[in-house]
């Protein structure tokens, strides 16, 4: 059974959301992961715990508190209203913000592991050549940590594609605006359209398998392990 126009709209929106969120997570998560990998501050534990919270926190709980924060009486909602951009809940930007929080550990933790695996020797060698911090990071750290960036990108993208609870709490179920694939599957099941739900669900299974297959075969460090 071919995809309906609503199915294609959900697929397009899901891929767009995952692409934007993955790009933002690499920008935001890289300095966080670098700090966690290098710092000896006692703040490392609390910050690491906050980053990892989505791994153990029910998605509806995270979505609920994000909804309160971004609502009309929340600090984020008041700030966005003051900026003149309106409220974030039930909009695509709201989905992006929620997905960034929910997928954060799937990007930060692989990057942190990759940075910690480098050790101090490459940085010390760059320092003897009088390389500055930014030059050292982009010329030495980033190339050596490339497998970590690959893993982080794949996991962040795949996890965003598979989100359900958070996106339903924040985005609701608005066609072409906030209805992603996981919500579309839920709608099909709720309407007892099991054939359509099966097509989308099978596509998600195949997508997940291909992602994991690529992760374990293309990533050199995982292949050696």
CSV table of C-alpha atoms in Angstrom, one decimal:
chain,number,residue,atom,x,y,z
A,1,UNK,CA,0.0,0.0,0.0
A,2,UNK,CA,1.5,3.3,-1.0
A,3,UNK,CA,2.0,6.2,1.3
A,4,UNK,CA,-0.8,8.8,1.5
A,5,UNK,CA,-0.3,12.5,1.1
A,6,UNK,CA,-0.5,12.8,4.9
A,7,UNK,CA,2.1,10.1,5.3
A,8,UNK,CA,4.5,11.9,2.9
A,9,UNK,CA,3.9,15.1,4.8
A,10,UNK,CA,4.8,13.4,8.1
A,11,UNK,CA,7.9,11.9,6.5
A,12,UNK,CA,9.1,15.2,5.1
A,13,UNK,CA,8.5,17.0,8.4
A,14,UNK,CA,10.3,14.3,10.3
A,15,UNK,CA,13.4,14.4,8.1
A,16,UNK,CA,13.4,18.2,8.2
A,17,UNK,CA,13.2,18.1,12.0
A,18,UNK,CA,15.9,15.5,12.4
A,19,UNK,CA,18.3,17.4,10.1
A,20,UNK,CA,17.8,20.7,11.9
A,21,UNK,CA,18.1,19.2,15.3
A,22,UNK,CA,21.2,17.2,14.5
A,23,UNK,CA,23.0,20.3,13.1
A,24,UNK,CA,22.0,22.3,16.3
A,25,UNK,CA,23.1,19.5,18.6
A,26,UNK,CA,26.5,19.3,16.9
A,27,UNK,CA,27.0,23.0,17.4
A,28,UNK,CA,25.7,23.0,21.0
A,29,UNK,CA,26.8,19.6,22.1
A,30,UNK,CA,30.4,19.8,20.9
A,31,UNK,CA,31.6,22.5,23.5
A,32,UNK,CA,29.6,20.8,26.2
A,33,UNK,CA,31.2,17.4,25.4
A,34,UNK,CA,34.7,19.0,25.2
A,35,UNK,CA,34.2,20.7,28.6
A,36,UNK,CA,33.0,17.4,30.2
A,37,UNK,CA,35.9,15.5,28.7
A,38,UNK,CA,38.6,18.0,29.9
A,39,UNK,CA,37.3,19.6,33.1
A,40,UNK,CA,38.2,18.6,36.6
A,41,UNK,CA,35.5,20.8,38.2
A,42,UNK,CA,33.0,19.4,40.6
A,43,UNK,CA,30.4,20.7,38.2
A,44,UNK,CA,31.2,17.9,35.8
A,45,UNK,CA,28.9,15.5,37.7
A,46,UNK,CA,25.8,17.7,37.9
A,47,UNK,CA,26.2,18.9,34.3
A,48,UNK,CA,26.7,15.4,33.0
A,49,UNK,CA,23.7,14.2,35.0
A,50,UNK,CA,21.5,16.9,33.5
A,51,UNK,CA,22.7,16.1,30.0
A,52,UNK,CA,21.9,12.4,30.5
A,53,UNK,CA,18.5,12.9,32.1
A,54,UNK,CA,16.5,12.2,28.9
A,55,UNK,CA,18.0,8.7,28.9
A,56,UNK,CA,16.1,7.8,32.1
A,57,UNK,CA,13.3,10.4,32.2
A,58,UNK,CA,9.9,9.5,30.7
A,59,UNK,CA,9.4,11.6,27.5
A,60,UNK,CA,6.1,12.8,28.7
A,61,UNK,CA,7.7,14.2,31.9
A,62,UNK,CA,10.3,16.1,29.9
A,63,UNK,CA,7.6,17.2,27.5
A,64,UNK,CA,5.3,18.4,30.3
A,65,UNK,CA,8.0,20.6,31.9
A,66,UNK,CA,9.1,22.0,28.6
A,67,UNK,CA,5.5,22.8,27.8
A,68,UNK,CA,5.2,24.7,31.1
A,69,UNK,CA,8.4,26.5,30.4
A,70,UNK,CA,7.5,27.5,26.9
A,71,UNK,CA,3.8,28.3,27.7
A,72,UNK,CA,2.4,31.7,28.3
A,73,UNK,CA,3.2,31.7,32.0
A,74,UNK,CA,6.6,30.1,31.7
A,75,UNK,CA,10.0,31.9,31.5
A,76,UNK,CA,10.8,30.8,28.0
A,77,UNK,CA,7.2,31.7,26.8
A,78,UNK,CA,7.5,35.1,28.4
A,79,UNK,CA,10.8,35.7,26.7
A,80,UNK,CA,9.7,34.6,23.3
A,81,UNK,CA,6.6,36.8,23.7
A,82,UNK,CA,8.8,39.7,24.6
A,83,UNK,CA,10.9,39.1,21.5
A,84,UNK,CA,7.8,39.2,19.4
A,85,UNK,CA,8.1,35.6,18.0
A,86,UNK,CA,5.1,34.3,19.8
A,87,UNK,CA,4.8,31.0,21.7
A,88,UNK,CA,6.7,27.9,20.8
A,89,UNK,CA,4.3,25.1,21.8
A,90,UNK,CA,2.5,23.5,18.8
A,91,UNK,CA,4.9,25.0,16.3
A,92,UNK,CA,7.9,23.6,14.4
A,93,UNK,CA,10.4,25.7,16.3
A,94,UNK,CA,8.9,24.3,19.5
A,95,UNK,CA,9.5,20.8,18.2
A,96,UNK,CA,13.1,21.7,17.4
A,97,UNK,CA,13.7,23.0,21.0
A,98,UNK,CA,12.1,20.0,22.6
A,99,UNK,CA,14.0,17.6,20.3
A,100,UNK,CA,17.3,19.3,21.1
A,101,UNK,CA,16.8,18.6,24.8
A,102,UNK,CA,15.6,15.1,24.3
A,103,UNK,CA,18.3,14.0,21.9
A,104,UNK,CA,21.2,15.8,23.7
A,105,UNK,CA,22.8,12.8,25.4
A,106,UNK,CA,22.9,10.8,22.1
A,107,UNK,CA,25.2,13.5,20.7
A,108,UNK,CA,27.1,14.7,23.8
A,109,UNK,CA,28.1,11.3,25.2
A,110,UNK,CA,29.7,9.9,22.0
A,111,UNK,CA,31.6,13.1,21.5
A,112,UNK,CA,32.7,13.1,25.1
A,113,UNK,CA,34.0,9.5,24.8
A,114,UNK,CA,35.8,10.4,21.6
A,115,UNK,CA,37.5,13.5,23.2
A,116,UNK,CA,38.5,11.5,26.3
A,117,UNK,CA,40.0,8.8,24.2
A,118,UNK,CA,42.4,11.3,22.6
A,119,UNK,CA,44.4,11.8,25.8
A,120,UNK,CA,46.8,14.7,26.3
A,121,UNK,CA,49.6,13.8,24.0
A,122,UNK,CA,48.1,15.3,20.7
A,123,UNK,CA,47.3,18.5,22.6
A,124,UNK,CA,50.7,18.7,24.1
A,125,UNK,CA,52.3,18.2,20.7
A,126,UNK,CA,50.1,21.0,19.2
A,127,UNK,CA,51.1,23.3,22.1
A,128,UNK,CA,54.8,22.7,21.4
A,129,UNK,CA,54.1,24.0,17.8
A,130,UNK,CA,52.5,27.1,19.3
A,131,UNK,CA,49.1,26.3,18.1
A,132,UNK,CA,46.3,28.3,19.7
A,133,UNK,CA,43.3,26.6,21.4
A,134,UNK,CA,40.9,27.0,18.4
A,135,UNK,CA,43.6,26.0,15.9
A,136,UNK,CA,44.4,22.9,18.0
A,137,UNK,CA,40.7,22.0,18.3
A,138,UNK,CA,39.9,22.2,14.6
A,139,UNK,CA,43.2,21.0,13.2
A,140,UNK,CA,44.0,18.2,15.7
A,141,UNK,CA,41.0,17.3,17.9
A,142,UNK,CA,38.2,17.3,15.2
A,143,UNK,CA,40.1,15.1,12.7
A,144,UNK,CA,41.1,12.6,15.4
A,145,UNK,CA,37.6,12.5,16.9
A,146,UNK,CA,35.9,12.0,13.5
A,147,UNK,CA,34.5,8.6,14.4
A,148,UNK,CA,32.9,10.2,17.5
A,149,UNK,CA,31.3,12.9,15.3
A,150,UNK,CA,30.0,10.3,12.9
A,151,UNK,CA,28.5,8.3,15.8
A,152,UNK,CA,27.0,11.4,17.4
A,153,UNK,CA,25.4,12.5,14.1
A,154,UNK,CA,23.9,9.2,13.3
A,155,UNK,CA,22.5,8.6,16.8
A,156,UNK,CA,21.2,12.1,17.1
A,157,UNK,CA,19.4,12.0,13.7
A,158,UNK,CA,18.0,8.5,14.3
A,159,UNK,CA,16.8,9.3,17.8
A,160,UNK,CA,15.0,12.5,16.7
A,161,UNK,CA,13.3,10.5,13.9
A,162,UNK,CA,12.0,8.0,16.5
A,163,UNK,CA,10.6,10.5,19.0
A,164,UNK,CA,7.0,10.3,20.1
A,165,UNK,CA,6.2,11.4,23.6
A,166,UNK,CA,8.0,14.7,23.6
A,167,UNK,CA,6.9,15.8,20.2
A,168,UNK,CA,3.3,14.9,20.9
A,169,UNK,CA,3.4,16.9,24.2
A,170,UNK,CA,5.0,20.0,22.6
A,171,UNK,CA,3.8,19.8,19.0
A,172,UNK,CA,0.4,18.2,19.3
A,173,UNK,CA,-0.9,16.7,16.0
A,174,UNK,CA,-1.1,19.4,13.4
A,175,UNK,CA,-0.8,18.2,9.8
A,176,UNK,CA,2.2,19.6,7.8
A,177,UNK,CA,3.3,21.6,10.9
A,178,UNK,CA,4.0,19.2,13.9
A,179,UNK,CA,2.7,15.8,12.9
A,180,UNK,CA,5.8,13.6,12.5
A,181,UNK,CA,6.0,9.9,11.5
A,182,UNK,CA,5.6,8.5,15.0
A,183,UNK,CA,2.5,10.5,15.6
A,184,UNK,CA,1.1,9.6,12.2
A,185,UNK,CA,1.5,5.9,13.1
A,186,UNK,CA,-0.4,6.5,16.3
A,187,UNK,CA,-3.2,8.2,14.3
A,188,UNK,CA,-3.4,5.2,12.0
A,189,UNK,CA,-3.6,2.8,14.9
A,190,UNK,CA,-6.2,4.9,16.7
A,191,UNK,CA,-8.3,5.0,13.5
A,192,UNK,CA,-7.9,1.2,13.2
A,193,UNK,CA,-6.0,1.7,9.9
A,194,UNK,CA,-3.6,-1.1,10.6
A,195,UNK,CA,-2.4,-1.5,7.0
A,196,UNK,CA,-1.3,2.1,6.7
A,197,UNK,CA,0.3,1.9,10.2
A,198,UNK,CA,2.1,-1.3,9.2
A,199,UNK,CA,3.6,0.4,6.2
A,200,UNK,CA,5.0,3.3,8.1
A,201,UNK,CA,6.1,1.2,11.1
A,202,UNK,CA,7.9,-1.2,8.8
A,203,UNK,CA,9.6,1.7,7.2
A,204,UNK,CA,10.8,2.9,10.6
A,205,UNK,CA,12.1,-0.6,11.4
A,206,UNK,CA,14.0,-0.8,8.2
A,207,UNK,CA,15.4,2.8,8.7
A,208,UNK,CA,16.5,1.9,12.3
A,209,UNK,CA,18.2,-1.3,11.1
A,210,UNK,CA,20.0,0.5,8.2
A,211,UNK,CA,21.2,3.3,10.6
A,212,UNK,CA,22.6,0.8,13.1
A,213,UNK,CA,24.1,-1.3,10.4
A,214,UNK,CA,25.9,1.7,9.0
A,215,UNK,CA,27.0,2.7,12.5
A,216,UNK,CA,28.6,-0.6,13.2
A,217,UNK,CA,30.1,-1.2,9.8
A,218,UNK,CA,31.3,2.3,8.7
A,219,UNK,CA,32.6,3.5,12.1
A,220,UNK,CA,36.2,2.3,12.2
A,221,UNK,CA,36.5,2.3,16.0
A,222,UNK,CA,33.3,0.2,16.4
A,223,UNK,CA,34.4,-2.2,13.7
A,224,UNK,CA,37.8,-2.8,15.5
A,225,UNK,CA,35.9,-3.3,18.7
